[in-house]
């Protein structure tokens, strides 16, 4: 009998260890997504980073399915002949029938097999397939929606692939097909309609309607139960997309989403409660010594400082050693990503730093791609002036060193007044005159195509933060993705993040949130919200998130002005930290990276696939979860030593200890790290057996496990 249970992620270590036996030799996994070897958004990161773990689990029986994009294939995929004879016959049959299907290895960690389908090559079938979709599901796709048209082509070609594979098998196959997002969802619907022997899993990483509603400045989370979803989708001209997404969610054997906050959203908007929450992880690179990632931070920070020296030439009236680098990054969704509240908080922070006569300067970077036509000339000039100053200093240093060397050779102490001659002073004066600047340092590093209507620039004009000498908060808007080949800021994203002090992500709509997760595994503190999957996840697992450098902003139960005040408080308290306190906090933040490792979080994807197999093939597979005997939680305790900031950190989180902070308490990094590590177990794989030897679930999966019967 098909099972439907709700598996919570409240306690990772609550999962007890099963036997090591594993029997999936007669099963095959197809993972289908539009972002396989095709970077569009965050789903690419999910699939790319998870591939190694899934490849280890399934071996040669794991295949990723995505669209064929020639420019991506040339740089990311090694095309080869299929090694699986059944798959080779399947692809040959499809190619002979008028399709173009490619097979290869994706050149990422784990080197998984990929099947890439050229949807454009079969565009001649679009009208026929859209007509069939209407006859089967009453879903009509308008001709002008190119993305939806691609979804139709991709869906029919995917189900063709799965159906042909099943037909080519000598024995009845056990196929698992995992579909990501609405763009791949039609294939799942067609699998169920054609009654293919396929166990299906559908994961929504963010609901379509949720993203549109949040962008429209509605009180989304407090009105979830009140939305007329069909009307709202129709008003936004995405009704056909919404229907595809909702159909996939209802047709799947197992429906999953990436966070508890998105599970609530999906239950109201897609009208089905997710069976399992599958948080997104990362491949965590652990360092053999604590100081290694601190050294990387220092090296990257130096490179950012070099850029700042050029950008603010002529206005370097602040101490770079007392300068903090903050950043926000992601899609340019001004309200959804929280850029609006961040800018307002920066204006209030600027006031606080000035009235308190703080010697700290904050430089806030906005890394959000927008439409530009080139680099700002003034910005490029700044880097040229910086380089010229460096070259001048090197020239004078060489001349000085040569005179010093010659003086020492003859056994005389140098006459300092003669070490620099008139020509040296002339060179230095010319260099100083070159740094004179009549205008303020630019806020934006590029020429914007829509400068007058750009939300960030308009907000900067309103709050009046123009990088003047009197401002303690400076703003740099970099409207394109970072690249190590850029002539302006030659750093890749990872290196840039390592060099910053704090990531700020006050998102209103963030189903998961890879940006703060990436900060955490690199040991960089971050600000998230209780409306993001990452923020909710961390609140569940850490007794005092702020003590570990994870500041959770309340945007669910507070108004905008209250949230902005709370964000300002977080930023101001962070600015008051000493260098030693920031180092301690980075050490604590980096230790949380185990929480986000796919070695732990991957087990929930494993559970979803096993549950799907048990539902689709109940005579062969069985999946059982026992009710928890206790609500044993997996929570990092509040650190017992050295407060992370001058203020009590318990004020910045709803979860706190009653103990008062003690500034004089001795800090022992190794001892504290060891205390944290006892709260987390070593990774293990979740075994799965056929019906003759059933899998038994954990006793300690948390207080959130519920059982439902269809």
XYZ file of C-alpha atoms in Angstrom:
710
model
C 0.000 0.000 0.000
C 1.473 3.401 -0.908
C 2.861 5.340 1.999
C 2.750 9.081 2.609
C 4.645 10.328 5.605
C 5.903 13.756 6.519
C 9.595 13.649 7.394
C 10.989 16.609 9.296
C 14.555 17.868 9.415
C 14.369 19.052 12.995
C 16.982 16.556 14.169
C 19.722 15.393 11.841
C 21.448 13.255 14.448
C 18.079 11.832 15.424
C 18.359 9.496 12.444
C 19.695 6.251 13.820
C 22.199 4.257 11.835
C 20.794 1.438 9.764
C 22.612 -1.636 8.526
C 25.107 -1.099 5.740
C 23.248 -3.473 3.391
C 22.173 -1.863 0.139
C 20.235 -3.374 -2.727
C 19.660 -1.039 -5.667
C 21.424 -3.013 -8.382
C 18.219 -3.580 -10.337
C 17.064 0.032 -10.028
C 18.051 3.052 -12.134
C 17.784 6.749 -11.308
C 17.058 9.512 -13.829
C 17.333 13.032 -12.388
C 15.668 15.522 -14.713
C 16.065 19.294 -14.638
C 16.357 22.203 -17.064
C 19.564 23.235 -15.278
C 21.585 20.079 -15.888
C 24.834 21.382 -17.429
C 22.920 24.627 -18.018
C 23.393 27.353 -15.398
C 20.299 29.498 -14.998
C 19.838 29.832 -11.232
C 20.290 28.100 -7.894
C 18.994 24.685 -9.022
C 22.197 24.329 -11.040
C 24.162 24.558 -7.781
C 21.900 21.988 -6.093
C 22.349 19.412 -8.850
C 26.030 20.126 -9.426
C 27.047 19.844 -5.768
C 24.813 16.832 -5.045
C 26.043 14.844 -8.048
C 29.067 13.335 -6.309
C 27.029 11.906 -3.424
C 24.314 10.553 -5.727
C 26.925 9.006 -8.033
C 28.459 7.202 -5.066
C 25.030 5.876 -4.098
C 23.836 4.733 -7.546
C 27.087 4.180 -9.440
C 26.579 3.402 -13.127
C 22.790 3.504 -12.709
C 22.583 7.285 -12.265
C 21.766 9.539 -15.209
C 21.111 13.276 -15.299
C 18.746 14.500 -18.025
C 18.755 18.072 -19.294
C 18.563 20.252 -22.412
C 21.330 20.333 -25.017
C 22.903 23.814 -25.081
C 25.899 23.765 -27.394
C 27.840 26.562 -25.708
C 27.592 24.756 -22.356
C 28.390 21.337 -23.773
C 31.626 22.589 -25.351
C 32.985 23.633 -21.949
C 31.295 21.294 -19.451
C 30.519 17.941 -21.056
C 32.636 15.166 -22.538
C 30.473 13.414 -25.144
C 30.932 9.613 -25.172
C 29.091 6.488 -26.240
C 26.645 5.039 -23.671
C 28.127 2.160 -21.699
C 24.719 0.838 -20.657
C 23.420 -1.358 -23.527
C 19.764 -0.652 -22.716
C 20.386 3.082 -22.733
C 22.389 2.841 -25.953
C 19.489 1.104 -27.694
C 17.107 3.727 -26.280
C 19.125 6.687 -27.548
C 19.740 5.064 -30.939
C 16.014 4.408 -31.332
C 15.114 8.017 -30.453
C 17.761 9.456 -32.793
C 16.484 7.245 -35.584
C 12.965 8.567 -34.954
C 13.833 12.233 -35.503
C 15.308 13.314 -32.155
C 18.773 14.477 -31.212
C 19.896 12.952 -27.940
C 23.482 13.185 -26.675
C 25.276 11.189 -23.992
C 28.361 12.109 -22.025
C 29.987 12.871 -18.706
C 29.445 16.164 -16.929
C 32.887 17.440 -15.944
C 32.123 18.189 -12.303
C 32.812 16.373 -9.027
C 31.584 12.801 -9.368
C 31.632 12.962 -13.205
C 27.996 11.828 -13.549
C 26.528 10.594 -16.805
C 24.313 13.118 -18.598
C 21.672 12.671 -21.277
C 21.137 15.930 -23.153
C 18.084 16.415 -25.362
C 18.029 18.985 -28.165
C 14.532 20.450 -27.751
C 14.931 22.839 -30.700
C 15.512 19.934 -33.095
C 12.010 18.585 -32.398
C 10.235 21.968 -32.442
C 8.253 20.724 -35.446
C 6.261 18.556 -33.005
C 5.322 21.456 -30.711
C 1.797 22.056 -32.046
C 0.996 18.335 -31.991
C 2.213 17.923 -28.429
C 0.455 21.065 -27.215
C -2.768 19.722 -28.707
C -2.197 16.396 -26.928
C -1.553 18.252 -23.672
C -4.867 20.061 -24.046
C -6.740 16.822 -24.766
C -5.150 15.021 -21.786
C -4.947 17.735 -19.138
C -6.973 20.737 -20.355
C -3.828 22.868 -20.131
C -3.343 25.330 -22.963
C 0.059 26.922 -23.562
C 0.088 30.267 -25.431
C 2.331 30.543 -28.468
C 4.244 33.590 -27.179
C 5.535 31.953 -23.963
C 8.826 30.553 -25.183
C 9.807 29.169 -21.774
C 6.555 27.231 -21.481
C 6.944 25.981 -25.062
C 10.394 24.658 -24.144
C 8.837 22.972 -21.102
C 6.314 21.197 -23.365
C 9.015 19.963 -25.731
C 11.290 18.905 -22.870
C 8.454 17.129 -21.065
C 7.352 15.054 -24.063
C 10.931 14.179 -24.984
C 11.685 13.155 -21.391
C 8.708 10.813 -21.165
C 9.679 9.437 -24.590
C 13.137 8.666 -23.197
C 11.789 6.986 -20.051
C 9.153 5.028 -21.946
C 11.658 3.831 -24.545
C 14.120 2.818 -21.807
C 11.422 0.769 -20.068
C 10.485 -0.873 -23.378
C 14.098 -1.793 -24.165
C 14.639 -3.550 -20.813
C 14.592 -7.346 -20.918
C 13.034 -7.563 -17.451
C 10.536 -5.195 -15.824
C 12.686 -2.275 -14.667
C 12.618 -0.344 -11.413
C 13.033 3.237 -12.593
C 13.150 6.270 -10.334
C 12.656 9.634 -12.049
C 13.329 12.753 -9.990
C 11.966 15.943 -11.572
C 13.036 19.441 -10.471
C 10.761 22.454 -10.896
C 7.869 23.137 -13.260
C 10.070 23.278 -16.385
C 10.666 19.531 -16.038
C 7.321 18.713 -14.409
C 5.326 17.876 -17.541
C 7.430 14.753 -18.047
C 6.255 13.511 -14.643
C 2.591 14.160 -15.455
C 2.908 12.246 -18.724
C 4.681 9.355 -16.973
C 1.689 8.879 -14.705
C -0.827 9.394 -17.504
C 0.886 6.747 -19.667
C 1.255 4.443 -16.648
C 4.971 3.913 -17.139
C 6.760 1.702 -14.561
C 8.460 4.728 -13.027
C 8.637 5.897 -9.406
C 8.353 9.670 -9.551
C 9.657 12.413 -7.252
C 8.902 16.094 -7.779
C 10.868 18.842 -6.023
C 9.802 22.453 -6.116
C 12.603 24.802 -5.099
C 10.246 27.801 -5.100
C 6.640 28.024 -6.204
C 5.966 30.052 -9.326
C 3.033 31.905 -7.842
C 4.874 32.623 -4.598
C 7.689 34.375 -6.412
C 5.264 36.506 -8.433
C 3.114 37.410 -5.426
C 6.098 38.465 -3.308
C 7.401 40.635 -6.132
C 4.040 42.444 -6.059
C 4.511 43.793 -2.513
C 1.686 41.805 -0.913
C 1.577 40.598 2.695
C 2.383 37.141 1.391
C 2.950 34.912 4.427
C 0.130 36.330 6.542
C -2.389 35.926 3.707
C -1.346 32.531 2.339
C -4.634 30.914 3.251
C -6.680 33.700 1.651
C -5.313 33.758 -1.898
C -7.555 32.707 -4.784
C -4.669 30.917 -6.477
C -6.305 30.403 -9.891
C -7.289 34.070 -10.104
C -3.888 35.295 -8.928
C -2.107 33.102 -11.496
C -4.457 34.265 -14.235
C -4.013 37.932 -13.350
C -0.259 37.499 -13.754
C -0.614 35.579 -17.051
C 1.089 32.465 -15.671
C -1.975 30.267 -15.279
C -0.666 27.649 -17.726
C 2.675 27.489 -15.904
C 0.907 27.239 -12.569
C -1.213 24.361 -13.885
C 1.892 22.460 -15.023
C 3.523 22.937 -11.614
C 0.423 21.971 -9.660
C -0.221 18.919 -11.838
C 3.347 17.692 -11.293
C 3.027 18.157 -7.519
C -0.213 16.144 -7.398
C 0.860 13.396 -9.800
C 4.194 12.645 -8.106
C 4.511 9.600 -5.879
C 6.587 11.772 -3.560
C 6.438 15.558 -3.414
C 9.310 17.414 -1.752
C 10.446 20.968 -1.220
C 13.589 22.556 0.169
C 12.518 24.107 3.479
C 9.765 24.181 6.064
C 8.762 27.728 5.082
C 8.383 26.650 1.437
C 6.458 23.551 2.548
C 3.834 25.828 4.116
C 3.756 27.893 0.935
C 3.393 24.819 -1.290
C 0.590 23.399 0.841
C -1.464 26.567 0.338
C -0.578 27.430 -3.261
C -0.154 23.962 -4.817
C -2.722 22.318 -2.521
C -0.505 19.400 -1.506
C 1.568 19.029 1.628
C 5.136 17.933 0.832
C 5.987 14.393 1.935
C 9.592 15.240 2.793
C 11.576 18.427 3.228
C 14.915 18.090 1.417
C 17.274 20.915 2.483
C 19.981 21.937 0.048
C 23.594 21.209 0.917
C 27.101 21.937 -0.308
C 30.301 19.991 -0.734
C 32.190 21.198 2.301
C 35.955 21.391 2.079
C 37.357 20.965 5.552
C 40.724 22.399 6.506
C 43.291 20.480 8.487
C 44.070 23.511 10.660
C 41.723 26.193 11.972
C 43.970 29.023 10.839
C 43.897 28.013 7.150
C 40.535 29.574 6.313
C 41.483 32.613 8.415
C 44.575 33.011 6.212
C 42.395 32.784 3.112
C 40.174 35.513 4.565
C 43.201 37.773 5.095
C 44.525 37.169 1.558
C 41.171 37.871 -0.100
C 40.565 40.900 2.121
C 43.863 42.382 0.929
C 42.710 42.110 -2.676
C 39.421 43.854 -1.887
C 41.386 46.563 -0.090
C 43.427 47.144 -3.247
C 40.221 47.702 -5.209
C 38.928 50.067 -2.512
C 42.183 52.096 -2.626
C 41.589 52.702 -6.326
C 37.846 53.282 -6.120
C 38.168 55.893 -3.369
C 41.361 57.567 -4.622
C 41.474 61.189 -3.555
C 39.030 60.419 -0.726
C 41.000 57.862 1.279
C 40.314 59.632 4.542
C 39.453 56.435 6.404
C 41.591 53.673 7.914
C 41.399 50.469 5.881
C 42.458 48.452 8.944
C 39.228 49.605 10.610
C 37.105 49.107 7.527
C 34.426 46.391 7.389
C 33.270 44.873 4.084
C 29.595 43.918 3.885
C 27.879 42.493 0.802
C 24.601 41.332 -0.653
C 24.515 39.154 -3.783
C 21.999 37.339 -5.961
C 19.322 37.945 -8.572
C 18.334 41.574 -8.976
C 14.999 41.305 -7.165
C 15.031 44.547 -5.202
C 12.331 43.672 -2.653
C 12.422 39.868 -2.652
C 16.160 39.819 -1.932
C 15.873 42.540 0.715
C 18.021 45.179 -1.000
C 15.420 47.792 -0.036
C 15.580 47.122 3.701
C 19.385 46.750 3.560
C 19.810 50.221 2.054
C 17.490 51.777 4.620
C 19.390 50.039 7.428
C 22.691 51.337 6.015
C 21.386 54.901 6.169
C 20.429 54.427 9.824
C 23.769 52.725 10.543
C 25.573 55.705 9.001
C 23.771 58.013 11.421
C 24.636 55.836 14.435
C 28.319 55.603 13.502
C 28.530 59.353 13.029
C 26.780 60.410 16.255
C 28.832 57.886 18.232
C 32.056 59.196 16.622
C 33.017 55.682 15.548
C 36.312 55.195 13.748
C 34.873 52.236 11.843
C 34.039 52.636 8.146
C 31.587 50.263 6.454
C 31.760 49.548 2.738
C 28.661 47.740 1.455
C 28.899 45.899 -1.880
C 25.785 45.165 -3.952
C 26.612 42.305 -6.356
C 23.438 42.104 -8.450
C 23.528 41.770 -12.257
C 21.620 44.462 -14.144
C 21.586 45.923 -17.664
C 24.750 47.932 -18.373
C 26.690 49.005 -21.437
C 30.226 49.265 -20.024
C 32.416 50.017 -17.035
C 32.191 53.469 -15.499
C 35.145 55.527 -16.782
C 35.735 57.091 -13.351
C 35.889 53.624 -11.785
C 38.446 52.377 -14.322
C 40.440 55.566 -13.869
C 40.605 54.906 -10.126
C 42.246 51.527 -10.645
C 44.680 53.077 -13.147
C 45.620 55.817 -10.641
C 46.157 53.220 -7.922
C 48.434 51.205 -10.164
C 50.346 54.354 -11.144
C 50.868 55.224 -7.478
C 52.114 51.726 -6.791
C 54.551 51.894 -9.705
C 55.808 55.299 -8.502
C 56.339 53.971 -4.997
C 58.227 50.965 -6.370
C 60.454 53.225 -8.504
C 61.331 55.484 -5.569
C 61.883 52.459 -3.351
C 64.355 50.954 -5.824
C 66.286 54.230 -6.092
C 66.295 54.600 -2.298
C 67.407 50.994 -1.846
C 70.248 51.346 -4.327
C 71.613 54.447 -2.523
C 71.262 52.722 0.849
C 73.112 49.655 -0.469
C 75.979 51.729 -1.874
C 76.289 53.691 1.391
C 76.506 50.524 3.440
C 79.075 49.025 1.064
C 81.563 51.779 1.891
C 80.924 51.352 5.605
C 78.989 54.549 6.212
C 75.617 55.160 7.777
C 73.370 56.797 5.180
C 72.567 60.488 5.335
C 68.766 60.379 5.284
C 68.553 63.922 3.917
C 70.466 62.816 0.829
C 68.665 59.527 0.245
C 65.854 61.221 -1.647
C 66.935 63.802 -4.220
C 64.961 66.516 -5.977
C 63.905 64.180 -8.796
C 62.410 61.715 -6.311
C 60.335 64.455 -4.706
C 59.202 65.618 -8.154
C 58.027 62.104 -9.051
C 56.131 61.785 -5.777
C 54.501 65.202 -6.080
C 53.263 64.400 -9.577
C 51.796 61.154 -8.256
C 50.036 63.001 -5.410
C 48.604 65.599 -7.809
C 47.269 62.762 -9.975
C 45.132 61.553 -7.043
C 43.247 64.816 -6.764
C 39.568 64.389 -7.522
C 36.830 66.943 -7.966
C 33.892 64.533 -7.750
C 32.746 61.953 -5.199
C 33.760 58.297 -5.676
C 31.075 56.659 -7.861
C 28.353 54.547 -6.281
C 27.968 52.337 -9.377
C 30.940 50.716 -11.107
C 29.178 50.529 -14.497
C 27.098 52.722 -16.800
C 23.509 51.635 -16.224
C 21.179 51.478 -19.204
C 18.212 52.491 -17.037
C 19.920 54.741 -14.521
C 16.904 56.966 -13.816
C 14.600 54.044 -12.996
C 17.064 51.685 -11.299
C 15.680 50.742 -7.842
C 19.040 50.638 -6.026
C 20.279 53.929 -7.458
C 16.966 55.655 -6.792
C 17.027 54.454 -3.196
C 20.637 55.671 -2.810
C 19.523 59.106 -4.070
C 16.676 59.120 -1.553
C 18.790 58.201 1.491
C 21.687 60.423 0.375
C 24.591 57.980 0.712
C 26.893 59.328 -2.025
C 30.264 58.167 -0.614
C 31.078 61.599 0.825
C 33.932 62.090 3.262
C 31.556 62.646 6.169
C 29.757 59.315 5.604
C 30.903 56.356 7.662
C 28.996 54.032 5.309
C 30.051 53.795 1.669
C 28.176 51.969 -1.097
C 29.545 50.198 -4.175
C 27.009 48.783 -6.647
C 28.633 46.204 -8.949
C 25.870 45.265 -11.450
C 27.410 42.121 -12.908
C 28.671 38.783 -11.647
C 32.224 38.720 -10.329
C 34.966 37.225 -12.490
C 38.668 36.627 -11.982
C 39.254 38.071 -15.479
C 37.544 41.414 -14.771
C 39.794 44.471 -15.262
C 38.008 46.161 -12.360
C 37.666 43.662 -9.516
C 39.534 40.540 -10.659
C 38.129 38.072 -8.132
C 35.773 35.145 -8.448
C 32.737 35.011 -6.178
C 34.180 32.534 -3.660
C 37.343 34.558 -3.209
C 35.329 37.758 -2.784
C 33.081 36.203 -0.129
C 36.103 34.976 1.812
C 37.497 38.503 1.895
C 34.336 40.111 3.305
C 33.405 40.379 6.960
C 29.630 39.917 6.782
C 27.062 38.765 4.229
C 23.682 40.511 4.480
C 20.659 38.709 2.984
C 17.451 40.181 4.489
C 15.255 38.440 1.908
C 11.474 38.546 2.013
C 11.196 35.569 -0.339
C 13.987 32.991 -0.194
C 12.866 29.336 -0.309
C 16.341 28.163 0.688
C 19.209 30.655 0.382
C 22.521 29.409 -0.978
C 24.302 32.731 -0.446
C 24.252 32.626 3.384
C 24.999 28.892 3.257
C 28.110 29.572 1.166
C 29.150 32.236 3.675
C 28.803 29.718 6.499
C 30.990 27.019 4.951
C 33.657 29.664 4.275
C 33.545 30.892 7.862
C 31.940 34.259 7.084
C 29.103 35.461 9.392
C 25.830 36.348 7.690
C 22.428 37.896 8.277
C 19.418 35.909 7.066
C 15.689 36.018 7.857
C 13.052 33.767 9.346
C 11.359 33.812 5.922
C 14.293 32.026 4.264
C 14.746 28.272 4.340
C 18.331 28.671 5.520
C 17.339 30.986 8.372
C 14.609 28.647 9.633
C 16.954 25.666 9.340
C 19.626 27.377 11.416
C 17.138 28.515 14.054
C 16.095 24.873 14.444
C 19.611 23.582 14.926
C 21.455 26.282 16.853
C 20.541 27.378 20.365
C 21.877 30.914 19.801
C 22.494 31.530 16.087
C 24.065 34.970 16.560
C 26.787 33.515 18.786
C 27.843 31.456 15.774
C 27.678 34.390 13.368
C 24.213 33.561 12.000
C 21.953 36.563 12.614
C 18.258 35.815 12.014
C 16.163 38.856 11.113
C 12.462 38.659 11.959
C 10.537 39.621 8.826
C 7.568 37.375 9.465
C 6.106 38.786 12.660
C 7.433 42.364 12.494
C 6.605 45.290 10.270
C 9.083 46.694 7.784
C 10.218 49.523 10.059
C 10.719 47.183 13.038
C 12.659 44.733 10.872
C 14.783 47.573 9.567
C 15.569 48.692 13.127
C 16.521 45.135 14.061
C 18.807 44.883 11.018
C 20.392 48.223 11.926
C 20.995 46.903 15.450
C 22.673 43.761 14.078
C 24.942 45.850 11.852
C 25.812 48.352 14.600
C 26.653 45.614 17.117
C 28.808 43.900 14.492
C 30.682 47.165 13.919
C 31.417 47.357 17.669
C 33.143 43.967 17.718
C 36.871 43.885 18.240
C 39.111 42.135 15.748
C 39.595 39.270 18.215
C 35.844 38.832 18.599
C 35.409 38.695 14.822
C 38.103 36.009 14.573
C 36.407 33.948 17.303
C 33.062 34.350 15.564
C 34.480 33.248 12.193
C 35.891 30.123 13.854
C 32.456 29.322 15.249
C 30.726 30.016 11.933
C 33.061 27.712 10.043
C 32.332 24.861 12.483
C 28.669 24.973 11.409
C 29.661 23.852 7.913
C 29.049 20.212 8.922
C 25.350 21.069 9.158
C 25.288 21.997 5.459
C 27.336 19.117 4.060
C 25.596 16.917 1.495
C 26.958 13.968 3.488
C 24.248 14.806 6.010
C 21.531 16.551 4.051
C 21.701 14.114 1.136
C 19.949 11.493 3.252
C 16.641 13.301 2.776
C 16.893 12.964 -1.006
C 17.731 9.303 -0.414
C 14.617 8.927 1.742
C 12.449 10.592 -0.912
C 13.620 8.197 -3.630
C 13.162 5.166 -1.382
C 9.663 6.261 -0.457
C 8.847 6.675 -4.173
C 10.087 3.152 -4.933
C 7.937 1.749 -2.121
C 4.864 3.558 -3.483
C 5.424 2.637 -7.135
C 6.576 -0.955 -6.572
C 4.927 -2.056 -3.301
C 5.390 -5.754 -4.136
C 9.165 -5.349 -4.367
C 10.170 -2.507 -2.077
C 9.106 -1.500 1.390
C 9.876 1.682 3.264
C 8.892 2.059 6.897
C 9.350 4.854 9.393
C 8.690 4.201 13.064
C 7.201 6.865 15.261
C 9.829 8.660 17.331
C 10.245 7.330 20.866
C 11.697 10.637 22.018
C 12.098 14.121 20.665
C 15.864 14.109 20.852
C 17.073 17.238 19.110
C 20.226 18.052 17.197
C 21.199 21.511 18.381
C 24.450 23.350 18.727
C 24.510 24.743 22.280
C 25.276 28.339 23.046
C 29.074 28.770 23.349
C 30.166 29.043 26.963
C 33.048 31.446 26.440
C 33.740 34.954 25.144
C 30.691 36.895 23.953
C 30.605 37.414 20.160
C 29.777 41.104 20.498
C 29.725 43.849 23.126
C 25.965 43.440 23.464
C 24.247 40.355 24.755
C 23.819 38.111 21.713
C 20.693 36.633 23.225
C 18.825 39.794 22.220
C 19.311 39.031 18.519
C 17.723 35.613 18.489
C 14.517 34.132 19.880
C 16.562 31.138 21.087
C 18.883 32.070 23.923
C 20.373 30.859 27.143
C 19.711 32.455 30.493
C 23.402 32.691 31.315
C 25.005 36.123 31.234
C 28.031 36.742 29.048
C 31.388 37.137 30.731
C 33.940 39.307 28.942
C 36.758 38.067 31.136
C 36.181 34.387 30.535
C 39.072 32.609 28.882
C 38.556 31.422 25.331
C 39.860 27.993 24.367
C 39.188 27.411 20.649
C 40.117 23.708 20.599
C 38.053 22.900 23.682
C 35.012 24.769 22.375
C 35.315 23.127 18.952
C 35.440 19.684 20.562
C 32.273 20.434 22.546
C 30.503 21.380 19.320
C 31.646 18.290 17.457
C 30.046 15.891 19.937
C 26.704 17.237 18.733
C 27.160 15.913 15.220
C 27.770 12.385 14.007
C 29.937 11.163 11.201
C 28.181 10.863 7.812
C 26.627 7.564 6.922
C 24.550 6.236 4.067
C 20.922 5.352 4.413
C 20.493 1.734 3.320
C 17.501 0.497 1.390
C 16.396 -3.071 0.971
C 13.866 -4.934 -1.047
C 10.754 -6.266 0.579
C 12.457 -9.374 1.896
C 14.588 -7.153 4.122
C 12.796 -3.905 4.816
C 14.337 -0.600 5.731
C 13.477 0.577 9.204
C 13.342 4.228 10.006
C 14.790 6.208 12.780
C 13.478 6.403 16.258
C 14.742 9.916 16.751
C 13.514 11.777 13.734
C 12.042 14.660 15.779
C 8.748 15.743 16.929
C 7.599 16.564 13.401
C 7.027 13.059 11.987
C 3.429 12.400 11.115
C 1.784 9.532 9.339
C -0.820 9.882 6.649
C -2.726 7.294 4.665
C -3.991 7.851 1.146
